[in-house]
Coordinates of C-alpha atoms in Angstrom, one line a residue:
X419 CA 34.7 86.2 38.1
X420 CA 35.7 89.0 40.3
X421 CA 37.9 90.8 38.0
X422 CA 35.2 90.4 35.6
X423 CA 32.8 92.1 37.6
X424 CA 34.9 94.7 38.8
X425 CA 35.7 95.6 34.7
X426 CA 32.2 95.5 33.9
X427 CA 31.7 97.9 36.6
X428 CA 34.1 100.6 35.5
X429 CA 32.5 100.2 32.2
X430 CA 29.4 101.2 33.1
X431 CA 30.5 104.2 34.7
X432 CA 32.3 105.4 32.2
X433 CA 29.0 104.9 29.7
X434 CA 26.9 106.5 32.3
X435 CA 28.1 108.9 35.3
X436 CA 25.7 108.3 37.6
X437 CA 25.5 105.0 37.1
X438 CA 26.5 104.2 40.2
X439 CA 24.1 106.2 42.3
X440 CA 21.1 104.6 40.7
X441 CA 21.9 100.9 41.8
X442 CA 19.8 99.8 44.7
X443 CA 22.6 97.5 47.0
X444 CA 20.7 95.0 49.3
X445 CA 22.3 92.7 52.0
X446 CA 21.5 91.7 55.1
X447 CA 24.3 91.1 58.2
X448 CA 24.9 89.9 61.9
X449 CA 25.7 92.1 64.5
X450 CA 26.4 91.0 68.2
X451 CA 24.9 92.9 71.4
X452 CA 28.2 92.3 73.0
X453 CA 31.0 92.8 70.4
X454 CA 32.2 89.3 70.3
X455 CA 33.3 88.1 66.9
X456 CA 34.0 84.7 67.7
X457 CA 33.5 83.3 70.9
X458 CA 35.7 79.9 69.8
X459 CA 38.6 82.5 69.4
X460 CA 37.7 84.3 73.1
X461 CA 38.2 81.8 75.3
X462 CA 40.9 81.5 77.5
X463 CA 42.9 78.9 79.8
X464 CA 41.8 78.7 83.6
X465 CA 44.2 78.0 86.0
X466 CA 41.8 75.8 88.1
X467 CA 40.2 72.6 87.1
X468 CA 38.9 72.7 83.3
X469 CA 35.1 72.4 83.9
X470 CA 35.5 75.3 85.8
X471 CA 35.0 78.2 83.7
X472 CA 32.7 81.1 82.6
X473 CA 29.9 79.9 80.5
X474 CA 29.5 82.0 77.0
X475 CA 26.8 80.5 74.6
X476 CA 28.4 79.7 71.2
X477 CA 25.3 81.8 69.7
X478 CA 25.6 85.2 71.1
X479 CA 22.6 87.8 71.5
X480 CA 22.9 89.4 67.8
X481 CA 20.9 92.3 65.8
X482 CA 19.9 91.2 62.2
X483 CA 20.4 94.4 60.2
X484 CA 18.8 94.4 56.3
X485 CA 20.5 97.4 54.3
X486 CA 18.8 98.4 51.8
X487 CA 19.2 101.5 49.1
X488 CA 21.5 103.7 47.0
X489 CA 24.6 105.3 47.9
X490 CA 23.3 108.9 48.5
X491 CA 20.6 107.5 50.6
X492 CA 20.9 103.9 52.5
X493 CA 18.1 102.6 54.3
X494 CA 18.9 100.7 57.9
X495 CA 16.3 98.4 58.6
X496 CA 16.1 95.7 61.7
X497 CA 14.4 92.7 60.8
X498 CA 15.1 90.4 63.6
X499 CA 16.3 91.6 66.8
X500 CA 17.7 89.7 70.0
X501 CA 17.6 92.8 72.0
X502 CA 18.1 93.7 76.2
X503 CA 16.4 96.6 77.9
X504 CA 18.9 99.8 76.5
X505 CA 18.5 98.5 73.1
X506 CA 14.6 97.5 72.8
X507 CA 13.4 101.1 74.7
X508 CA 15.6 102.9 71.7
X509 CA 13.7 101.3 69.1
X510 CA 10.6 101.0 70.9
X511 CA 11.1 105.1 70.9
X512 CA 11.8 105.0 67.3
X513 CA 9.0 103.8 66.5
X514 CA 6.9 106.1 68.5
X515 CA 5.4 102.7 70.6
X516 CA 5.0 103.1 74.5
X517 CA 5.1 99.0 75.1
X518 CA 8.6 97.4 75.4
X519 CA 7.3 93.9 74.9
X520 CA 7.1 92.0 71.4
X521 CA 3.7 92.5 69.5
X522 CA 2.1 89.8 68.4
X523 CA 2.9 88.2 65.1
X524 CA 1.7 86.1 62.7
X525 CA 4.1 83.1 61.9
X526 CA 4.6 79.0 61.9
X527 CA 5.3 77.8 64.5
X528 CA 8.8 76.1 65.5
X529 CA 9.3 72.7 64.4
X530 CA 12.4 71.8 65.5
X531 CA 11.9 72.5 69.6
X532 CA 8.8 70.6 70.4
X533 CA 8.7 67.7 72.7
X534 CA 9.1 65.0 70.7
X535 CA 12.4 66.9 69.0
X536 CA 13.6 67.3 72.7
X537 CA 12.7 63.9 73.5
X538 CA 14.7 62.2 70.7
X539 CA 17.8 64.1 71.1
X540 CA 17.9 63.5 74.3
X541 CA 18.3 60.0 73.3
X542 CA 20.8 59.9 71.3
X543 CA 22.6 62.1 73.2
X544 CA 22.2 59.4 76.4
X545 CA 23.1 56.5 74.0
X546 CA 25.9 58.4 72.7
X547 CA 27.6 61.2 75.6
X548 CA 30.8 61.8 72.2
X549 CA 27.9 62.7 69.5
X550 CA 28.2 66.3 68.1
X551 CA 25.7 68.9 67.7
X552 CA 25.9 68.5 63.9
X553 CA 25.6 64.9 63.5
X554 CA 22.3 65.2 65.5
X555 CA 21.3 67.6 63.9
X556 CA 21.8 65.8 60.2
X557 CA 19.6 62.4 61.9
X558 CA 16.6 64.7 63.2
X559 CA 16.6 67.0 60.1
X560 CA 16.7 70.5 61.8
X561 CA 19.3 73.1 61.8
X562 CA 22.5 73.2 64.1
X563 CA 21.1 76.4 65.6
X564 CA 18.1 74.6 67.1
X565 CA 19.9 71.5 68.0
X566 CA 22.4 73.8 70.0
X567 CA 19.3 75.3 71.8
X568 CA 17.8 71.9 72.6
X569 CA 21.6 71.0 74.4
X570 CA 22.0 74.0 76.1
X571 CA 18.3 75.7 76.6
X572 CA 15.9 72.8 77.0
X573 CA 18.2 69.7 78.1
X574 CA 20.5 72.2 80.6
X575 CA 23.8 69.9 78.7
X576 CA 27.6 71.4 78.0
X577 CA 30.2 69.1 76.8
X578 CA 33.3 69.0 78.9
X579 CA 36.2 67.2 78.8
X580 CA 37.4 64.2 80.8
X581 CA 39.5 64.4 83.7
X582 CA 42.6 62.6 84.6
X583 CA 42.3 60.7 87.8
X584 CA 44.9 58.5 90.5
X585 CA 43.0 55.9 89.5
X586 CA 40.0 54.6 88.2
X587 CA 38.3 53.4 91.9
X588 CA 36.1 50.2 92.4
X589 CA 33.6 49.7 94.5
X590 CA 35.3 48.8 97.6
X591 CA 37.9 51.6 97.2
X592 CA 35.0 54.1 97.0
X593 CA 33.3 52.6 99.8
X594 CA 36.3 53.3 102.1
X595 CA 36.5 56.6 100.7
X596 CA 33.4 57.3 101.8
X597 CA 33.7 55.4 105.4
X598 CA 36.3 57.5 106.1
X599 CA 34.7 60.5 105.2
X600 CA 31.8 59.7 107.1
X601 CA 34.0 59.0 110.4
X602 CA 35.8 62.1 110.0
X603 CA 32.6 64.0 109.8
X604 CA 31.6 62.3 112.9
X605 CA 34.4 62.7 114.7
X606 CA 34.1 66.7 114.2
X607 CA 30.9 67.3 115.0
X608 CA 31.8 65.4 118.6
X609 CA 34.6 67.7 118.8
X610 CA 34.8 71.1 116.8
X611 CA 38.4 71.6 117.6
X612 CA 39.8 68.6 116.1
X613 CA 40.9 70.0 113.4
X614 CA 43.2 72.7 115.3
X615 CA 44.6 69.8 116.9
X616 CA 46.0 67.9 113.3
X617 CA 49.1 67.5 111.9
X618 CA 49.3 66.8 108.3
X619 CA 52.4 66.0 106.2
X620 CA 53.9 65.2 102.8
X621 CA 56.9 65.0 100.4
X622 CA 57.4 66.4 97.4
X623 CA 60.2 67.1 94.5
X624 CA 61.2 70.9 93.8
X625 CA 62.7 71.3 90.8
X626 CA 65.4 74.1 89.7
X627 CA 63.1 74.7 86.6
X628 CA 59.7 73.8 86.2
X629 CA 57.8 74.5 83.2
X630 CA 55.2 77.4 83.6
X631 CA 51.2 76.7 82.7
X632 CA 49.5 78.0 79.7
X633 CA 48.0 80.8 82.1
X634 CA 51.2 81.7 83.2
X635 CA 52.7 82.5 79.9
X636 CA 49.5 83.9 78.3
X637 CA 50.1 88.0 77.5
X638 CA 48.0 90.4 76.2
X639 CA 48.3 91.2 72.6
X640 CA 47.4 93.7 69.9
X641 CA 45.2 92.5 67.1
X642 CA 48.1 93.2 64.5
X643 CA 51.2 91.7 66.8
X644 CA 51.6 87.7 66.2
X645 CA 50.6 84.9 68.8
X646 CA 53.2 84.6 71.6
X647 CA 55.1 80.9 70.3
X648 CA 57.6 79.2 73.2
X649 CA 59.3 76.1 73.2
X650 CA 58.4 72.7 74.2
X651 CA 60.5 72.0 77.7
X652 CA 61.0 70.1 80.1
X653 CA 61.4 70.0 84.4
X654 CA 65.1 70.1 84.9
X655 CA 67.1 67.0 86.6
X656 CA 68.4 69.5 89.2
X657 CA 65.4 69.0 92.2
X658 CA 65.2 68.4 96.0
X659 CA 62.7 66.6 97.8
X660 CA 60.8 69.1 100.6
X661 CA 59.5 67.7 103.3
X662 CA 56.8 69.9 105.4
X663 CA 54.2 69.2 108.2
X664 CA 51.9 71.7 109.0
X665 CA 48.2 72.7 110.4
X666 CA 45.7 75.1 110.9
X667 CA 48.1 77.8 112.2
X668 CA 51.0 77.5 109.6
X669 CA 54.3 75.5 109.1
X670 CA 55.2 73.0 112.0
X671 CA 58.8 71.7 110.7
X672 CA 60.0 70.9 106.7
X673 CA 63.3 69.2 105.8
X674 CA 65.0 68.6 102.9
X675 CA 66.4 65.6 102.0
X676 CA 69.7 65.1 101.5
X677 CA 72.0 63.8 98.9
X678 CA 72.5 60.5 97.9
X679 CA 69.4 59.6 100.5
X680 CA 66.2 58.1 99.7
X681 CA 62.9 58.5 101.8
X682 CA 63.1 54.9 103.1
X683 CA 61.5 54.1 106.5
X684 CA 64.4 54.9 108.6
X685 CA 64.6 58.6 107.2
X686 CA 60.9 59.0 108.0
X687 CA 61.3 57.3 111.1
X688 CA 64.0 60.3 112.4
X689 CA 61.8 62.7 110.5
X690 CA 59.0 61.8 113.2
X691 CA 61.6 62.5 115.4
X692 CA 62.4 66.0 114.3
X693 CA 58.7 66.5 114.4
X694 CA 58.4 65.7 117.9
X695 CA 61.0 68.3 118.7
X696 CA 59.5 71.0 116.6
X697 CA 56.0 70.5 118.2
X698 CA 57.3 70.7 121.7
X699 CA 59.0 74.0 120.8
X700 CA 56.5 75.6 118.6
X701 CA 53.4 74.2 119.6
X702 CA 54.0 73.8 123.4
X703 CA 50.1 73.0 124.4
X704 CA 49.7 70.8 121.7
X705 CA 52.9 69.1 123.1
X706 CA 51.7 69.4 126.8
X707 CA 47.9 68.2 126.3
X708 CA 49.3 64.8 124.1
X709 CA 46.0 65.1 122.0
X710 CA 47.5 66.2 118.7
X711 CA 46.6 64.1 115.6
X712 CA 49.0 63.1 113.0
X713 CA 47.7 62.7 109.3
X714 CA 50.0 61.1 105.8
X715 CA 49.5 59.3 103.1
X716 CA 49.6 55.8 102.5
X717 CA 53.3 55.8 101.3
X718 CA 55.5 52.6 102.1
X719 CA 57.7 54.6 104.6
X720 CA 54.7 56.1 106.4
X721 CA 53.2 52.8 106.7
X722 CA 56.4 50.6 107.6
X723 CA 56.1 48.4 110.7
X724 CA 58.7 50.7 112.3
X725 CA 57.1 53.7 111.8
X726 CA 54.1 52.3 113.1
X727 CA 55.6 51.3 116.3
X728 CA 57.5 54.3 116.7
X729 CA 54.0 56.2 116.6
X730 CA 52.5 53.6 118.8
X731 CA 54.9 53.8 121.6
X732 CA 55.0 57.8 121.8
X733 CA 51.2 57.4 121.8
X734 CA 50.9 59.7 118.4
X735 CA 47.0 59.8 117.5
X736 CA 46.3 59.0 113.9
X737 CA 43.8 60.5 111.4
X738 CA 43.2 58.2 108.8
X739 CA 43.7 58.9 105.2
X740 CA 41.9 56.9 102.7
X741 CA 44.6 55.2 99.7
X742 CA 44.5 57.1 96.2
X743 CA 42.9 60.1 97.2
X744 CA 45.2 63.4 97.2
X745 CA 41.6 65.1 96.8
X746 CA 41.4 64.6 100.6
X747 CA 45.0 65.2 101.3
X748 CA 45.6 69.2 102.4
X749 CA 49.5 69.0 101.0
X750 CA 48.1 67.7 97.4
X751 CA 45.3 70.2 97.2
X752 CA 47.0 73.2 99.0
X753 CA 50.0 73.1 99.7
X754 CA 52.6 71.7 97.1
X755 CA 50.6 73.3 94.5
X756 CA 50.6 77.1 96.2
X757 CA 54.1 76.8 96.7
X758 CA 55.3 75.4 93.6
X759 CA 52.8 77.4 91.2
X760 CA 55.0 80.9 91.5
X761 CA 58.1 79.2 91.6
X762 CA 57.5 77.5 87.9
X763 CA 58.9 78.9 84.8
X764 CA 61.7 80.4 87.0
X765 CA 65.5 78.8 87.1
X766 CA 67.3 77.7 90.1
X767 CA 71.1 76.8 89.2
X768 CA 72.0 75.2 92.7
X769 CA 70.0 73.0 95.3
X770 CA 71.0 75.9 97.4
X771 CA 68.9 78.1 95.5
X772 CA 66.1 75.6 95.2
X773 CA 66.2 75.7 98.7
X774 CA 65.8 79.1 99.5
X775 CA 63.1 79.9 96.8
X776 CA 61.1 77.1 98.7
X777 CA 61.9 78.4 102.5
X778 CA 60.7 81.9 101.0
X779 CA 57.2 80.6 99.2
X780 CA 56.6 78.5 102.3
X781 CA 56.9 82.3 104.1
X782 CA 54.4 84.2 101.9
X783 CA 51.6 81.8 103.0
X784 CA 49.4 83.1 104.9
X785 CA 47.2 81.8 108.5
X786 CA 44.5 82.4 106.8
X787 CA 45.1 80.3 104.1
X788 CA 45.9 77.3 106.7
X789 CA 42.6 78.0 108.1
X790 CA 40.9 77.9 104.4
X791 CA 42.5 74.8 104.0
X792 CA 41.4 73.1 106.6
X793 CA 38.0 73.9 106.2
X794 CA 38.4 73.0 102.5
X795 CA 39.5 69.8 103.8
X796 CA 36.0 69.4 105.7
X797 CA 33.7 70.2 102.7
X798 CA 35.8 67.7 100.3
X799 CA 34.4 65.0 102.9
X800 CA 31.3 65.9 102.3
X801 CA 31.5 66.2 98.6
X802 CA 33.4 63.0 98.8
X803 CA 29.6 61.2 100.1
X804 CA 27.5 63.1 98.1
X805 CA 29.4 61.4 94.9
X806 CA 29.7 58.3 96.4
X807 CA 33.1 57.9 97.3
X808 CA 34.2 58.8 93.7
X809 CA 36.9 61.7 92.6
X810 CA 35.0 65.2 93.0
X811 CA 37.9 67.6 91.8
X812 CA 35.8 70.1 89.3
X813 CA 32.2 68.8 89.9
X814 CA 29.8 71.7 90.6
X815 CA 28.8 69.7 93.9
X816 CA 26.4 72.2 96.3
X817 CA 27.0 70.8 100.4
X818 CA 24.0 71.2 102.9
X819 CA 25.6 69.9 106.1

């Protein structure tokens, strides 16, 4: 059909010369305000949770241009136009008017945004959260650009997708959550130094090669050049397991473990130990004034009876930490991850190596981010009530203490 066309073109210029110039061409096209093409193909990965991100309407701000006329002489016509302040004042001065606002016009009036439209999407969208803008928009017989204006104009919805949690809490689990939040919060506002005065500690396996995130291996591009393409891999079986302690001021004592061990409670035990030692040398009124705070996980060798007494006799203070939560645990939400994040996609041959990549990264951290942290550490309780004891990582959550 194309060929076709295209022959019975050239025929008709070569019947009549100026056949060409006396065909009136018509067509009508889209052009966006802010020079997207596709704003599925624009988006990028985010390095932080995935329901963190910058919003970008799937229907962009666009110009509706009707082209109209021969070749010596096209007409440009706008029709319908989404326009800002830059772009309406132009035309407005085009069209020799002094008022920026839209005139009135006569037309019908919408049929597919009215309450009861509203009303019954929001419906099906409550008695189904996985329906799609275009099955909805199929039931209620209006077009997929209305429906997607109910979601995101009139109902304030986006779709996101589900988060992988520790564990799916019950009711008691997220009560403790919450109880300890609570007493923590408490125990602050009695005393607004406590939390220059904790300890906090984990473990955690380094690994000679760790695979880099999307983020990480994303690169610009030229439209012409072809997608970047890598590999599937895989951590490497060459790792050592860090141990650090820290607290508001920076890096207290870390360990590695070594070979052929297992953290069992009798390494943890003489890690406590070593911890003792490095407090009295590094944090010498902490070590004087007795009235630090240790705070770990739940872990079997943290807990162990002989841990516990070991803590008990040396009169070590406690701050509790509530069981499958490392969204309240400063190592699992600052720590392991700033250290380990510029160390992935990077290959460490020898536990040597591994070693002193950590001992570096553990260097570049800042006091200020130990401070951050902390303070982080406060507003997770908070946001921990507010949900109810639930998980909170990448919930828009606003705190008013």
């Amino acid at each position: 059909m194309r060929q076709e066309f295209a022959a019975w073109v050239f025929r008709q210029i070569d019947i009549y010369e100026n056949w060409l110039s006396n065909v009136l061409w018509t067509d009508d096209a889209h052009f966006s305000l802010n020079g997207e093409v596709n704003t599925q193909s624009s988006r990028i990965w985010a390095t932080e949770n995935p329901r963190i991100f910058t919003e970008m309407p799937l229907y962009q701000p666009r110009v509706t241009v009707l082209l109209r006329g021969c070749i010596p002489n096209i007409d440009c016509g706008i029709r319908r136009s989404y326009l800002g302040p830059k772009q309406r004042l132009s035309v407005v001065q085009n069209e020799g008017r002094e008022d920026v606002n839209d005139e009135e016009r006569a037309g019908r009036p919408s049929t597919s945004t009215t309450d009861e439209k509203i009303n019954e999407v929001e419906k099906m969208i409550l008695a189904n959260r996985r329906i799609t803008v275009r099955e909805v928009a199929e039931d209620l017989n209006i077009s997929i650009g209305s429906c997607h204006s109910i979601f995101i104009n009139d109902l304030g919805m986006r779709r996101v997708a589900a988060k992988f949690v520790p564990k799916l809490l019950n009711c008691d689990q997220k009560q403790h959550r919450m109880n300890i939040a609570n007493e923590m919060l408490d125990s602050v506002r009695d005393d607004p130094n406590l939390l220059q005065r904790v300890i906090t500690g984990d473990e955690a396996w380094v690994y000679g090669y760790d695979v880099e995130t999307k983020a990480q291996s994303s690169q610009w591009k030229l439209p012409h050049e072809p997608r970047l393409k890598k590999a599937r891999q895989v951590r490497s079986n060459v790792k050592v397991l860090l141990t650090v302690l820290f607290d508001c001021r920076g890096v207290v004592h870390h360990e590695f473990l070594p070979q052929g061990r297992t953290v069992n409670k009798e390494y943890y035990l003489q890690g406590m130990r070593n911890l003792r030692e490095a407090i009295r040398q590094k944090r010498p009124n902490l070590w004087k004034n007795k009235n630090w705070l240790l705070h770990h996980d739940n872990a079997p060798a943290h807990t162990s009876l002989l841990v516990r007494d070991f803590l008990a006799k040396s009169n070590t203070l406690m701050m509790p930490q509530p069981p499958y939560s490392p969204d309240m645990a400063p190592c699992d939400f600052f720590l392991f991850p700033k250290l380990k994040r510029p160390m992935k996609g990077r290959r460490y041959a020898t536990l040597d190596e591994i070693k002193t990549a950590s001992k570096e990264e553990l260097k570049k951290i800042l006091k200020n981010d130990f401070l951050k942290c902390f303070e982080d550490g406060k507003n997770r309780w908070h946001k921990c009530i507010i949900t109810h004891g639930d998980y909170f990582e990448g919930d828009k959550i606003g705190i008013h203490e």
